[in-house]
XYZ file of C-alpha atoms in Angstrom:
354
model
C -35.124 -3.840 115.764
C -33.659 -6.498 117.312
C -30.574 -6.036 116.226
C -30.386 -2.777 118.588
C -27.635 -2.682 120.851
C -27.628 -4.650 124.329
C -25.600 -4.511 127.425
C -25.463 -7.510 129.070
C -24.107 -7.910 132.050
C -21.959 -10.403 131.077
C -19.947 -11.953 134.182
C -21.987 -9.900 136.514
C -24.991 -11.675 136.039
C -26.457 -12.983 139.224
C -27.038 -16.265 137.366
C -23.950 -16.775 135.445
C -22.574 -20.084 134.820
C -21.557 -21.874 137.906
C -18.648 -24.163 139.084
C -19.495 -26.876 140.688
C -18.441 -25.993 144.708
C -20.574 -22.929 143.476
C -23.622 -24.794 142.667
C -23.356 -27.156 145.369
C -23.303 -23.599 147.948
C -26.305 -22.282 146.010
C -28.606 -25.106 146.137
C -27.477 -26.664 149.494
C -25.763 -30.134 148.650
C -22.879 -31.858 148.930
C -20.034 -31.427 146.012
C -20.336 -34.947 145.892
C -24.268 -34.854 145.072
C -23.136 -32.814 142.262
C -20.567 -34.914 140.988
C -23.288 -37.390 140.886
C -25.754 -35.452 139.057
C -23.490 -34.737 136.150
C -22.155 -38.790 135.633
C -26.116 -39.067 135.782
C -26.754 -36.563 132.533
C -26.648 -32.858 134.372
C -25.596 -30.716 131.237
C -22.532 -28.499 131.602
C -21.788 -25.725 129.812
C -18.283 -26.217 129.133
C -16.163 -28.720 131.827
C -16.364 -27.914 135.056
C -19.264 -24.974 134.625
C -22.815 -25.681 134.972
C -25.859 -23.015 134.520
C -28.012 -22.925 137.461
C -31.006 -22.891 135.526
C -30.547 -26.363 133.635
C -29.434 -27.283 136.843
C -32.520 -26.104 138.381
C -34.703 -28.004 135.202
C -32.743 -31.343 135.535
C -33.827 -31.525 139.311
C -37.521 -30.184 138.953
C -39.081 -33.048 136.662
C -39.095 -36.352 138.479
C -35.580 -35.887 140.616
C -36.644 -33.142 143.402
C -36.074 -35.183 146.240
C -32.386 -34.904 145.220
C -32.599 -31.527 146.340
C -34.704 -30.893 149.089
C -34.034 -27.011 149.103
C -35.836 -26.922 145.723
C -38.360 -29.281 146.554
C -39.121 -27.337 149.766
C -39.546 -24.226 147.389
C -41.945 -25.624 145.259
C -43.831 -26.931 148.169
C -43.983 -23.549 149.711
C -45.956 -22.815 146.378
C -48.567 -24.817 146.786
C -48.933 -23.912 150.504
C -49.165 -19.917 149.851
C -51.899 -20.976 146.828
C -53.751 -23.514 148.987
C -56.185 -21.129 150.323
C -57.144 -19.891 147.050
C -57.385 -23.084 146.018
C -59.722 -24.502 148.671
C -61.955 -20.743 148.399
C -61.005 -19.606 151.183
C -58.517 -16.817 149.781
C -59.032 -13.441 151.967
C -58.409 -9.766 151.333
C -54.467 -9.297 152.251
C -53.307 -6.061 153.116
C -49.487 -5.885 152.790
C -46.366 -3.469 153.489
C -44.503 -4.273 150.188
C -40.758 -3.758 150.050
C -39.468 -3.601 146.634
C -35.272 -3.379 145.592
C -34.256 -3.512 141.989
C -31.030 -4.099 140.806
C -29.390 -3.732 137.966
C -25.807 -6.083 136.795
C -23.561 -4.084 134.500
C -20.506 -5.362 133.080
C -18.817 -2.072 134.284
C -20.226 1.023 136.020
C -21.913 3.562 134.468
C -21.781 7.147 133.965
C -25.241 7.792 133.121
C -28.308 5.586 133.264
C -31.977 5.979 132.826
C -34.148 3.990 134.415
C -38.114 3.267 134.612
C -39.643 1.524 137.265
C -43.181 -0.128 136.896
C -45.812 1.904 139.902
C -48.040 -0.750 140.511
C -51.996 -0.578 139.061
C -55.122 0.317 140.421
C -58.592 -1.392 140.421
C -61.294 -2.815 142.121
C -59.278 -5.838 143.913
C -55.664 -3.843 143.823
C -55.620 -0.785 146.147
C -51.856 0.712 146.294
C -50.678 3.725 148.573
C -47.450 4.800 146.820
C -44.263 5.432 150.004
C -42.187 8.285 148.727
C -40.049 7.705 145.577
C -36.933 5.781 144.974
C -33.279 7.225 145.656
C -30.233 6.373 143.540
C -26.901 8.572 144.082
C -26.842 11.572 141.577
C -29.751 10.815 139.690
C -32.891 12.649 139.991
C -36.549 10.802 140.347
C -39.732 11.767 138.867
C -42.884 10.488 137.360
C -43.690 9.427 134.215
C -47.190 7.950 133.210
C -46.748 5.156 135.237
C -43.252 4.959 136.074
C -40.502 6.240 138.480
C -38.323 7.718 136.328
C -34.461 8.129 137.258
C -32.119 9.667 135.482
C -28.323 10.754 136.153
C -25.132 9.007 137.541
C -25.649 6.192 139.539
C -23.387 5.225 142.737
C -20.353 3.180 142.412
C -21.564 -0.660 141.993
C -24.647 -2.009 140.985
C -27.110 0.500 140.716
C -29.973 -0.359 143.251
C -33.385 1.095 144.624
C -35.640 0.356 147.029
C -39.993 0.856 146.696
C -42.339 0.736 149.550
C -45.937 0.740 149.579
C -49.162 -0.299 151.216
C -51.028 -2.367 148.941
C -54.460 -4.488 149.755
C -55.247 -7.281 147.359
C -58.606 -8.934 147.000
C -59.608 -12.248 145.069
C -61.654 -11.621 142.049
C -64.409 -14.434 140.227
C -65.110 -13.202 136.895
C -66.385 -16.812 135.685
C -68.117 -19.091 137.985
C -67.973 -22.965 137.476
C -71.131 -24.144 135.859
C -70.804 -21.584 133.082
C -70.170 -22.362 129.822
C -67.774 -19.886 129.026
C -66.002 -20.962 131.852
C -65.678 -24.756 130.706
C -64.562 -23.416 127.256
C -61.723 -21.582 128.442
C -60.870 -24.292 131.288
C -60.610 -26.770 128.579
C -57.695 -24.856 127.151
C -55.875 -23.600 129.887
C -55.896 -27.423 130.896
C -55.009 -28.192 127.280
C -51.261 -25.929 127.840
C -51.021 -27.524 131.918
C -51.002 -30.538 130.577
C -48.293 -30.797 128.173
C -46.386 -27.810 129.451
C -42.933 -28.248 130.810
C -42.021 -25.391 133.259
C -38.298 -24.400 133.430
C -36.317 -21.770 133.968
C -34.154 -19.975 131.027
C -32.318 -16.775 129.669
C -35.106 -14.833 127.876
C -34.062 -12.037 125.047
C -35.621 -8.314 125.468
C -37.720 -8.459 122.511
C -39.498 -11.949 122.272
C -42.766 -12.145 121.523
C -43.235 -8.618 120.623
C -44.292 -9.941 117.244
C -47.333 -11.749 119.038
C -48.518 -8.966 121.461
C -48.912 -6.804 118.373
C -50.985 -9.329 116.746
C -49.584 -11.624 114.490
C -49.855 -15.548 114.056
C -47.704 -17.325 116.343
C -47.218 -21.174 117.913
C -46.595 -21.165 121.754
C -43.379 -22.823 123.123
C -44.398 -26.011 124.922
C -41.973 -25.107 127.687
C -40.041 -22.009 129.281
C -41.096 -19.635 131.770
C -44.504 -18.359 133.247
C -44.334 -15.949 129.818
C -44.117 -18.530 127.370
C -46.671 -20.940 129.693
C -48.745 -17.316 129.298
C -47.865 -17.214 125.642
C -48.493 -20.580 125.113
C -52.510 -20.429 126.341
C -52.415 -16.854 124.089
C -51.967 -18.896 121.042
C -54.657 -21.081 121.765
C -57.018 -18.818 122.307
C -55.663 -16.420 119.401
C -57.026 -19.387 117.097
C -59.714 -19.650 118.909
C -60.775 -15.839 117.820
C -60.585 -14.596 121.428
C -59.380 -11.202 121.997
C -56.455 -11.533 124.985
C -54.248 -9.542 126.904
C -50.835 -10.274 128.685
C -50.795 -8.982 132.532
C -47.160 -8.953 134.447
C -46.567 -8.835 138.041
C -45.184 -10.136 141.180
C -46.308 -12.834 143.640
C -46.656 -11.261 147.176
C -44.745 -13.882 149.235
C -41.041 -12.806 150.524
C -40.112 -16.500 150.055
C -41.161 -16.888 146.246
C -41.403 -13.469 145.515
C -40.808 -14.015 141.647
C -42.050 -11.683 138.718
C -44.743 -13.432 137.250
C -46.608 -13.293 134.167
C -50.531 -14.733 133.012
C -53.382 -13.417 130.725
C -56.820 -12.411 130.508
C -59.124 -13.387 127.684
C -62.599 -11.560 126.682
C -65.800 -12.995 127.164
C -68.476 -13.058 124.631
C -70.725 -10.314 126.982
C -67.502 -7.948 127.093
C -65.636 -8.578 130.090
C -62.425 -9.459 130.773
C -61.665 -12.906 132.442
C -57.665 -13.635 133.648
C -56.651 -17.337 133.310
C -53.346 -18.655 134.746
C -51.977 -21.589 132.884
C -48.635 -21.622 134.624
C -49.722 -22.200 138.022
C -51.305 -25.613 137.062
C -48.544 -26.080 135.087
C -46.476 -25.720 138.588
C -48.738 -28.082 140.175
C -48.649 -30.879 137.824
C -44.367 -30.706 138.094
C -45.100 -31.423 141.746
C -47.437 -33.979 141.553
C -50.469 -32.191 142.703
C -54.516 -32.156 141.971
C -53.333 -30.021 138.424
C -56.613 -30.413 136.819
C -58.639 -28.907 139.423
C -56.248 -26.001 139.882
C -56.531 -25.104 135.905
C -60.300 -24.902 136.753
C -59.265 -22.538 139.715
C -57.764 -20.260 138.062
C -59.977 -19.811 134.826
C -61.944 -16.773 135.218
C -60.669 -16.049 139.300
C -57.806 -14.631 139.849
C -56.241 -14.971 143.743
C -55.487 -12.394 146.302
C -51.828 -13.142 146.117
C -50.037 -11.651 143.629
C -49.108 -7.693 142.926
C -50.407 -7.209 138.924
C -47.673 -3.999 137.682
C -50.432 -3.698 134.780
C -51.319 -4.963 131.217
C -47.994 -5.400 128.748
C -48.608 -3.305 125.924
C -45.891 -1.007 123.503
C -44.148 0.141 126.363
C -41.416 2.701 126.323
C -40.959 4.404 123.276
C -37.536 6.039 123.962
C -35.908 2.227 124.660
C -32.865 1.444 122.447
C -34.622 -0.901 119.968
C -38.146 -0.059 121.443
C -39.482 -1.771 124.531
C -38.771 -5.439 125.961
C -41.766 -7.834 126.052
C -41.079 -7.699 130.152
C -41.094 -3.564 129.999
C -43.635 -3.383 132.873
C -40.852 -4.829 135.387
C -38.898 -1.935 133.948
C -36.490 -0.658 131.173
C -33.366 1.072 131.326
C -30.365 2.510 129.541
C -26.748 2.366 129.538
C -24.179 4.140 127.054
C -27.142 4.484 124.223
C -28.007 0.698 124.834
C -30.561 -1.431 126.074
C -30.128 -2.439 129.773
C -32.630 -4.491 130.705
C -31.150 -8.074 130.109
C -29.101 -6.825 133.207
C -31.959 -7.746 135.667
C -33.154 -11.348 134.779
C -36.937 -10.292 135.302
C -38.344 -13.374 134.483
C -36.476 -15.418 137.181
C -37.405 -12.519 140.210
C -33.948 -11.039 140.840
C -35.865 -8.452 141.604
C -35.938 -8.700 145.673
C -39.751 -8.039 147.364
C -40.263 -8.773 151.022
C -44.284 -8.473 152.212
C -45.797 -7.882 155.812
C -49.425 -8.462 156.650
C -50.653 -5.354 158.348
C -53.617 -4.527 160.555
């Protein structure tokens, strides 16, 4: 299976490897700070071309205040959490503005495309706008996708989602429980040793793991592997898990996100979010206290699309680990690498309404 074909977007990725005027533009520094950073260790690719997301890595562990436009992100983190964190997270009702894009090396004359409709339950309420446009293609619905299919405009094929969505925090586990303590204990266990980066993630990993076999956690990565990394844990454990996917509801960090929820012994189903902690700890924050937060409470700010599971069938190769921020298809192959899900090129811009 995984050696089904891929389209990557090659060049036209939005995160391609980077000169180093380029870099300096994109994270707000002088070419001389970059300079700097590479006599200092930076990693290049090859002379003269540096990935953003090493880039991005180098800076976030112990060297932020070199760059105070990525220090200023990850302090805007802990500010949109700190209500949750201090329980005094609300209900949020939110206009949610969606756009999706996906890089292809070349145009396309045909494309399918599914697009994740967000879930419903107690503490998600979502009123659908009308459905997405693109060009020639036609849109319907599909289980729980927007489904387009035809020839896209000239360029990269984009859409735009709108809906009203209310969000509402949820306490499955209270502090003082045991249950709770057991599965705090290991949620710290993965915060604490975790190293949170960005990186290039394959269509397929994991896949192995969500159907149920053995696996060891990567001890740094993304939100998914921070996820994955928790799911191991509590895979040995003999808890039964499940991996949830969606987007935190802030226009300024607006990034795809990814976290779990584990069973509890009387049935229900408790979510547990390693990677925020994990966040927390980078910066230098009260860590420990927010891996007790969010065991068994989940916050009223983030958009869940709905638990991963098999996914598309009718995906070159099957479906991609990430297939709830969507799949598509280009010339027989796999698209999906085209939209860096993990690392939120996909665009969402929130307004609180009345």
């Amino acid at each position: 299976m995984d050696a089904a074909p891929l389209l990557q977007p090659g060049a036209q990725h939005p995160y391609a490897p980077m000169s180093w005027s380029e870099l300096a533009a994109f994270v707000h520094v002088p070419l001389a700070a970059i300079r700097q950073w590479v006599d200092e260790g930076l990693p290049q690719v090859a002379e003269g071309l540096i990935d953003p997301f090493a880039c991005s890595n180098w800076l976030c562990w112990g060297r932020l205040d070199r760059c105070p436009t990525l220090a200023r992100r990850w302090r805007t983190y802990l500010v949109f959490f700190a209500p949750f964190l201090a329980n005094q997270d609300r209900v949020r009702r939110l206009h949610w503005r969606r756009t999706q894009r996906l890089y292809l090396p070349q145009p396309a004359a045909h494309l399918a495309w599914w697009l994740a409709r967000p879930s419903m339950s107690a503490s998600q309420v979502v009123e659908p706008g009308p459905p997405p446009v693109l060009g020639g293609c036609t849109t319907s619905v599909v289980d729980d996708w927007w489904h387009l299919v035809g020839t896209p405009p000239a360029g990269e094929p984009t859409v735009t989602i709108t809906a009203q969505v209310d969000l509402a925090p949820t306490a499955v586990l209270a502090p003082g429980e045991d249950e709770h303590a057991e599965l705090a204990r290991l949620v710290e266990q993965v915060a604490s040793g975790f190293r949170y980066e960005y990186r290039h993630h394959q269509p397929w990993e994991y896949r192995a793991a969500l159907a149920g076999d053995h696996f060891t956690g990567r001890l740094a990565g993304s939100c998914l592997d921070c996820a994955m990394a928790l799911a191991a844990l509590l895979q040995d454990s003999g808890r039964q898990w499940r991996l949830l996917a969606g987007v935190v509801a802030d226009s300024r960090i607006a990034n795809p996100h990814f976290w779990l929820e584990a069973q509890t012994t009387d049935g229900r189903w408790a979510p547990l979010d390693p990677t925020l902690p994990a966040i927390v700890r980078m910066v230098g924050g009260d860590w420990r206290s927010a891996a007790r937060a969010w065991t068994g409470a989940c916050d009223a700010r983030r958009i869940t699309l709905g638990r991963v599971g098999a996914g598309r069938s009718d995906i070159p190769g099957g479906a991609s680990v990430g297939s709830l921020m969507g799949e598509a298809v280009v010339a027989g192959a796999n698209a999906w690498p085209c939209l860096d899900w993990v690392c939120g090129d996909c665009e969402s811009e929130f307004s609180e309404r009345e």
